Tab-separated table of C-alpha atoms in Angstrom:
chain	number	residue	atom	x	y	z
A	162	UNK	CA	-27.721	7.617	11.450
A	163	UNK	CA	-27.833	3.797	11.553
A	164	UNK	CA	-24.095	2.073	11.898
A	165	UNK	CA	-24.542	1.060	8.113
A	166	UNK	CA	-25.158	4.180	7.108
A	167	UNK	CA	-21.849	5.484	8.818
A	168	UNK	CA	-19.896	2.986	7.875
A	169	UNK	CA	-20.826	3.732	4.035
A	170	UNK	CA	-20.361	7.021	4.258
A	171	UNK	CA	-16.675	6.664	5.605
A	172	UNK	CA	-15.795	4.187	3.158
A	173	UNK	CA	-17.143	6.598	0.315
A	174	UNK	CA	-15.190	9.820	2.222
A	175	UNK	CA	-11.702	7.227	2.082
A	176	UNK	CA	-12.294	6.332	-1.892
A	177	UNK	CA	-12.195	9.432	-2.829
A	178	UNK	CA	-8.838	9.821	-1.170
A	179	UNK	CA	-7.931	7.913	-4.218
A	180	UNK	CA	-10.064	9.449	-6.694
A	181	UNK	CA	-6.927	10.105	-9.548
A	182	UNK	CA	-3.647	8.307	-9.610
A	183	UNK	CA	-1.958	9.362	-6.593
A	184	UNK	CA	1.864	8.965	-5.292
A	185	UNK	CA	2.644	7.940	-1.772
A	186	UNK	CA	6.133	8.775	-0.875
A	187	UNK	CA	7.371	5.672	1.854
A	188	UNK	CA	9.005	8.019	5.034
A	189	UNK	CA	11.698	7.133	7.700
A	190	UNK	CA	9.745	8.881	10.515
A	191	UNK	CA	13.218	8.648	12.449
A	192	UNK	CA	14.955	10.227	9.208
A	193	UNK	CA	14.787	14.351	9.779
A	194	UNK	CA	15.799	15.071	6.344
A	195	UNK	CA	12.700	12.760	5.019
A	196	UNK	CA	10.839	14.709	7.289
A	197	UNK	CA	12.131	18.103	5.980
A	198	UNK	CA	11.980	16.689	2.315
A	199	UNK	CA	8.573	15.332	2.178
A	200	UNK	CA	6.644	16.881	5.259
A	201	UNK	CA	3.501	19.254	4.029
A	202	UNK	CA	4.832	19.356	0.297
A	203	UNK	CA	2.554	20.088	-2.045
A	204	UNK	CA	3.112	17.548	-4.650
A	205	UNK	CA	2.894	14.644	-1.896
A	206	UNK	CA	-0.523	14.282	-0.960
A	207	UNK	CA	0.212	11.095	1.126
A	208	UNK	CA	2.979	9.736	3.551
A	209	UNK	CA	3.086	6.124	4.236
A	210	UNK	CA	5.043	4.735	7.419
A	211	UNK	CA	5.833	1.112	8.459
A	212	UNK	CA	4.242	-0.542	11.084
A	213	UNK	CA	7.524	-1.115	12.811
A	214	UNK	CA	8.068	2.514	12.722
A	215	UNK	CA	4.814	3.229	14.425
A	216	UNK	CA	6.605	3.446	17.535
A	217	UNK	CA	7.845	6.975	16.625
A	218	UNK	CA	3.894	8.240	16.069
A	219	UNK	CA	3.590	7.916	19.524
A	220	UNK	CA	6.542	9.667	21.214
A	221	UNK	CA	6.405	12.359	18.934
A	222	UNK	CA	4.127	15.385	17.650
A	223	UNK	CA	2.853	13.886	14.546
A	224	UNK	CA	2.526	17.373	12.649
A	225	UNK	CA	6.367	17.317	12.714
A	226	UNK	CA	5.854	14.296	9.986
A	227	UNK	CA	2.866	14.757	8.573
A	228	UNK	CA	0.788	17.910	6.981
A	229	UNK	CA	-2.443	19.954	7.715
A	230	UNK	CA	-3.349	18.490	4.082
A	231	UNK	CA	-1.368	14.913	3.598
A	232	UNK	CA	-2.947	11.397	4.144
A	233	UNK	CA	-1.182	8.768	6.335
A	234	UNK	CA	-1.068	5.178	5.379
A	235	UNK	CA	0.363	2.246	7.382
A	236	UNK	CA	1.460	-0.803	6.738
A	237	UNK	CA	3.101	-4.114	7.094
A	238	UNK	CA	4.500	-4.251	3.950
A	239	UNK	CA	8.155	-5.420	5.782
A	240	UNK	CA	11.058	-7.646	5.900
A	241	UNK	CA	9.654	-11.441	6.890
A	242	UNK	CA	11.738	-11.333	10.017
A	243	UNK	CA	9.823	-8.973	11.455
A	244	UNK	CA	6.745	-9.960	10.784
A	245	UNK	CA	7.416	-13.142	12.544
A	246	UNK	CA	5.390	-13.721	15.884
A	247	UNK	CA	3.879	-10.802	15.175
A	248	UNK	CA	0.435	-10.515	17.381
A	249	UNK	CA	-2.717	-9.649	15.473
A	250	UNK	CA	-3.998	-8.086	18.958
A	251	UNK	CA	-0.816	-5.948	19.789
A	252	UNK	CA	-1.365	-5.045	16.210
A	253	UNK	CA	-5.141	-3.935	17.117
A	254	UNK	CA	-3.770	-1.800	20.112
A	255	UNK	CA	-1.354	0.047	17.904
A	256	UNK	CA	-3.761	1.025	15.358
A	257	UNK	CA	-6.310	2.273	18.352
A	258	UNK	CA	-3.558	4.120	19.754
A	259	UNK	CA	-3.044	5.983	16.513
A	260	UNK	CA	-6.381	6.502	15.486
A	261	UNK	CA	-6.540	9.925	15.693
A	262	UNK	CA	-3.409	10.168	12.946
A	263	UNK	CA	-3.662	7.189	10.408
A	264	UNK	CA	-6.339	7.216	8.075
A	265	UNK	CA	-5.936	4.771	6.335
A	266	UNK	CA	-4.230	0.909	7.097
A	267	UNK	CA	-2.830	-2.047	5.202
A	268	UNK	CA	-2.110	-4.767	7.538
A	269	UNK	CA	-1.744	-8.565	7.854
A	270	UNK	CA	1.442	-9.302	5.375
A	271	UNK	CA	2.978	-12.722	4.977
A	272	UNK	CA	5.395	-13.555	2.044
A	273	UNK	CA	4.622	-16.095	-1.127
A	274	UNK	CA	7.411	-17.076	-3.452
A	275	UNK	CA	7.836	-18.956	-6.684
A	276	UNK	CA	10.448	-21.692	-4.829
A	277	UNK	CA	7.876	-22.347	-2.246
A	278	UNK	CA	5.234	-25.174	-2.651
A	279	UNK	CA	1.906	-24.249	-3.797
A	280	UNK	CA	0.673	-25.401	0.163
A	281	UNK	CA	3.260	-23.371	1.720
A	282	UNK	CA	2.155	-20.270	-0.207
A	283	UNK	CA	-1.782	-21.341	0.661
A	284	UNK	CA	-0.390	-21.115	4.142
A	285	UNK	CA	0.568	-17.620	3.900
A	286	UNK	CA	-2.306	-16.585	2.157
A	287	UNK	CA	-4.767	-18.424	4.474
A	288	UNK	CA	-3.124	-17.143	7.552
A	289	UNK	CA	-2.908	-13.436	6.161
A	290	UNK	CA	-6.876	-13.390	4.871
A	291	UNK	CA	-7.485	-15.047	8.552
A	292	UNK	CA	-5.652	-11.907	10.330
A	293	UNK	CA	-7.234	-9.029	8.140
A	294	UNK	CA	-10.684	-10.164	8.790
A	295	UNK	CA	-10.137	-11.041	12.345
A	296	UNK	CA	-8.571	-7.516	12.343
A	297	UNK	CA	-11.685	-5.788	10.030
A	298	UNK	CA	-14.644	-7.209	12.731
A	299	UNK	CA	-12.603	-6.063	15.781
A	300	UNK	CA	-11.824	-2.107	14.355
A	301	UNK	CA	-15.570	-2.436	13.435
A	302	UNK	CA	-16.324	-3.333	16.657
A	303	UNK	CA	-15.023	0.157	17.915
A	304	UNK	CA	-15.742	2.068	15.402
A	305	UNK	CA	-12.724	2.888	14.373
A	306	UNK	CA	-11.612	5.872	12.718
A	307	UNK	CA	-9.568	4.752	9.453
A	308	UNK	CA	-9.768	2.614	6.712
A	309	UNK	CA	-8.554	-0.670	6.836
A	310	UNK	CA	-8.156	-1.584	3.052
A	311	UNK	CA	-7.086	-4.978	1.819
A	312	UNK	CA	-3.410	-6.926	1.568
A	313	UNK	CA	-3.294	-8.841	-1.399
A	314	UNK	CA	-1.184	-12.094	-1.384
A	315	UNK	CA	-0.015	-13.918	-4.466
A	316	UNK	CA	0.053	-14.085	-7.970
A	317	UNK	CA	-1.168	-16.890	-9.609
A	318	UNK	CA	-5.072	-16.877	-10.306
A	319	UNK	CA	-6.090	-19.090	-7.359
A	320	UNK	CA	-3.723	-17.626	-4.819
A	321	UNK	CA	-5.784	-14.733	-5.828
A	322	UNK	CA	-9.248	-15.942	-5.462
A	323	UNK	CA	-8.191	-16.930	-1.501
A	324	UNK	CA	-8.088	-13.287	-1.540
A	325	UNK	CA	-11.581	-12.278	-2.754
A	326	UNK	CA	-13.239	-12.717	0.833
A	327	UNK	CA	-11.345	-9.222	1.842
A	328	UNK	CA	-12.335	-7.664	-0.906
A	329	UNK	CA	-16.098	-8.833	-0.509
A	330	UNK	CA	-15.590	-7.596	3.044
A	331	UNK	CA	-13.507	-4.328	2.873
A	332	UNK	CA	-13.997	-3.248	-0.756
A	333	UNK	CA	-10.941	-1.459	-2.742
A	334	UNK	CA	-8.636	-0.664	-3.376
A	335	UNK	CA	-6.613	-3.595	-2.742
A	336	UNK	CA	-2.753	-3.274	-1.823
A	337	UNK	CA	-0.317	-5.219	-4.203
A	338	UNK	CA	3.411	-5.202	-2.805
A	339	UNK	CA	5.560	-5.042	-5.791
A	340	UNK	CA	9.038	-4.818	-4.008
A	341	UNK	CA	9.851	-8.141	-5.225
A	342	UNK	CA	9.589	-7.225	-8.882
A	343	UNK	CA	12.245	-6.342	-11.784
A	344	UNK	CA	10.101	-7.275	-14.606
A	345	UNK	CA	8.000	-4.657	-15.636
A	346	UNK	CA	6.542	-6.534	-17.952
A	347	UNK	CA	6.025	-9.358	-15.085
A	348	UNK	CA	4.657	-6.853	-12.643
A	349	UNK	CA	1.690	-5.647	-15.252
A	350	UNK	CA	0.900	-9.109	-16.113
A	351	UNK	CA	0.124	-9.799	-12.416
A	352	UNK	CA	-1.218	-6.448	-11.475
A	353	UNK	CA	-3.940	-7.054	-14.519
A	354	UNK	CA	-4.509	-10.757	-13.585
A	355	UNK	CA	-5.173	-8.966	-9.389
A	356	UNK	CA	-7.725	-6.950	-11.455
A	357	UNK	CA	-9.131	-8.963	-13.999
A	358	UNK	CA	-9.769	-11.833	-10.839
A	359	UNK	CA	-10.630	-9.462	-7.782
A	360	UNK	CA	-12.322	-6.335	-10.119
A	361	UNK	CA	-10.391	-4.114	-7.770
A	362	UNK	CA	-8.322	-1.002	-8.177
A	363	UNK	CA	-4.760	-1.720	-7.408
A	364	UNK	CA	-2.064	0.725	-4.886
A	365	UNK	CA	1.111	-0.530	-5.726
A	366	UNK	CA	3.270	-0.832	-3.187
A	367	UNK	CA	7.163	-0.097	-3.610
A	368	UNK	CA	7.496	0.264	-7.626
A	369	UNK	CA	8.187	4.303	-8.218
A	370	UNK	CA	10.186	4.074	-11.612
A	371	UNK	CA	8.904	5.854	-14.676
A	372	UNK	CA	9.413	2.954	-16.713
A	373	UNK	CA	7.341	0.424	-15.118
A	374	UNK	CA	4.633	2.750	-14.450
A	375	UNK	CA	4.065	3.683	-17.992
A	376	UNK	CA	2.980	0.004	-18.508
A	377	UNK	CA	0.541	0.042	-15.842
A	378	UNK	CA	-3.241	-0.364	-16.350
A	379	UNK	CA	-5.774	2.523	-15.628
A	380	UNK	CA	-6.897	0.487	-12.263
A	381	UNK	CA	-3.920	1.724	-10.823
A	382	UNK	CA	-4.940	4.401	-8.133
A	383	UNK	CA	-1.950	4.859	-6.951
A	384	UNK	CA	1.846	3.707	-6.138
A	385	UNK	CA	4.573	4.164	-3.791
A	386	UNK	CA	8.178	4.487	-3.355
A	387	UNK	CA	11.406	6.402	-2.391
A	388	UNK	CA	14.769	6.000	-2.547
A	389	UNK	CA	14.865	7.512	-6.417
A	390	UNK	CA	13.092	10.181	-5.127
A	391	UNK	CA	15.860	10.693	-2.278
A	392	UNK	CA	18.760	10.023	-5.090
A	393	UNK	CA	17.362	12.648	-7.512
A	394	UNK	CA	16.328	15.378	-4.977
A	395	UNK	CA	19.995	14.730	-3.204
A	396	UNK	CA	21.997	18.222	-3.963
A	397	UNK	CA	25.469	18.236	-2.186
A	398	UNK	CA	24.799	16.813	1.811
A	399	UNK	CA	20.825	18.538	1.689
A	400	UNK	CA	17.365	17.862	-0.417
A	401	UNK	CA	15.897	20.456	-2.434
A	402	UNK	CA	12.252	20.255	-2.221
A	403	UNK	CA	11.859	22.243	-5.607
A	404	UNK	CA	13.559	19.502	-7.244
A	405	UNK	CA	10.782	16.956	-6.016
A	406	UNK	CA	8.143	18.873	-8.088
A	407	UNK	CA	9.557	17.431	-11.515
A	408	UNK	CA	10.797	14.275	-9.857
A	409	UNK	CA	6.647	13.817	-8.902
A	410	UNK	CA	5.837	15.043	-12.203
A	411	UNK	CA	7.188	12.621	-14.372
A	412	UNK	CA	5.840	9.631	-12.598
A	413	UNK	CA	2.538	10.792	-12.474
A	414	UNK	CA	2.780	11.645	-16.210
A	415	UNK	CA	4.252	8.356	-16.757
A	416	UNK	CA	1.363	6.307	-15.306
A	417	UNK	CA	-1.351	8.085	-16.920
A	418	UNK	CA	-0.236	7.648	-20.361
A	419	UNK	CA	-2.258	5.736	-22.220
A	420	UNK	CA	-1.816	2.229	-22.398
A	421	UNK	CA	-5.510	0.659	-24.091
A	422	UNK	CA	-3.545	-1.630	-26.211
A	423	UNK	CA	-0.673	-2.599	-23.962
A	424	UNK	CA	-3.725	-3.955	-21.691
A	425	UNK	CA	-5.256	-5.802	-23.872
A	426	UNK	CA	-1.869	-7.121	-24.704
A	427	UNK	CA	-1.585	-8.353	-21.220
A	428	UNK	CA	-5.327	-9.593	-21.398
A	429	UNK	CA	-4.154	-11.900	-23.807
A	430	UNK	CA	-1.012	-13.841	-22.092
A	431	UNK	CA	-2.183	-13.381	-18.137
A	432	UNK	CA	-3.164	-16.816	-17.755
A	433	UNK	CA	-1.167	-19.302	-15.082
């Protein structure tokens, strides 16, 4: 089969890893009772682990974290501090080393805020498109065996157009980090302004509650989270795993309600 052929065919196997709204419960790998809580339950079909935690991955059977049926994501959604100095290449090296586990990858996080100038955040943006396709060409290199999806960086329209190269490149779905957010109703206007710009489906990264994902769009594939999951599992000192079922349940019915006219709302007032 010709290389373009393959690489189509993975990238059509990975979307469908995605194919209905989808929760990704964020794990401690060093934490045992995350591991005991979330490891090969059936209501968590993926685990997602932080790049600076990758170090566990490697010293330790993976099966105790992950199950025979759950996806693993990585990332670098972390604090700035430690993404500082951080070396595309050593980055590279990690990934290959845990290619056999990780299927799929968002990498190549900076930070953009509202009090920094509209160059400083063009900075960030430049320098984290720069890594992710520097990044893209050298796992395509290899061959590798994951999905490197994209890291979306800003808000505003044109910090989001900076971003359209990785999309061109990678496809979707794009990661959003919405850690930063209180708003709900400031998180959907900019997760419909990342689709409405980038005509992407959108993972949401670090917004779990029920009440901002009831006013999240359709193109939301799926979303991630977990210390309310840890509070409302919590029984005495241990987790019950039975609670997680409705704790799941109502998030997932929460972002598939229906919101048609709550989008076109948004439509409406998502300009800059």
């Amino acid at each position: 089969m010709p290389p373009e052929q393959e690489t189509a065919l993975k990238q059509d196997e990975m979307q469908d890893k995605f194919s209905d709204t989808e929760i990704v419960v964020k794990i401690d790998p060093y934490n045992q009772n995350e591991r005991d809580l979330f490891r090969a339950h059936k209501r968590v079909p993926a685990l997602q682990v932080k790049y600076s935690d990758s170090n566990w991955l490697l010293n330790n059977p993976v099966d105790d974290l992950v199950g025979p049926d759950q996806t693993l994501i990585l990332t670098e959604w972390e604090d700035g501090d430690k993404l500082l100095g951080r070396d595309p290449d050593d980055v590279f090296d990690r990934l290959m080393e845990l290619e056999e586990h990780v299927d799929i990858a968002f990498l190549g996080d900076r930070w953009t805020y509202e009090v920094m100038t509209p160059r400083q955040n063009r900075k960030q943006i430049m320098r984290s498109v720069e890594a992710q396709k520097y990044l893209f060409h050298r796992f395509e290199e290899v061959n590798a065996d994951f999905e490197l999806r994209p890291t979306i960086l800003g808000w505003k329209s044109w910090h989001l157009e900076r971003n359209r190269p990785l999309v061109k490149l990678m496809g979707g779905p794009v990661g959003f980090d919405a850690t930063g957010y209180r708003s709900k109703y400031e998180l959907a206007k900019d997760v419909n302004r990342v689709i409405d710009v980038l005509g992407a489906e959108v993972y949401i990264n670090g917004r779990i509650g029920p009440t901002h994902l009831e006013y999240m769009p359709s193109e939301v594939c799926a979303f991630s989270g977990k210390s309310a999951l840890l509070k409302e599992t919590k029984v005495g000192d241990e987790f019950s795993r039975d609670l997680l079922d409705s704790s799941v349940e109502k998030r997932l019915q929460a972002v598939n309600d229906s919101q048609t006219e709550l989008r076109q709302f948004f439509d409406q007032i998502a300009g800059d």
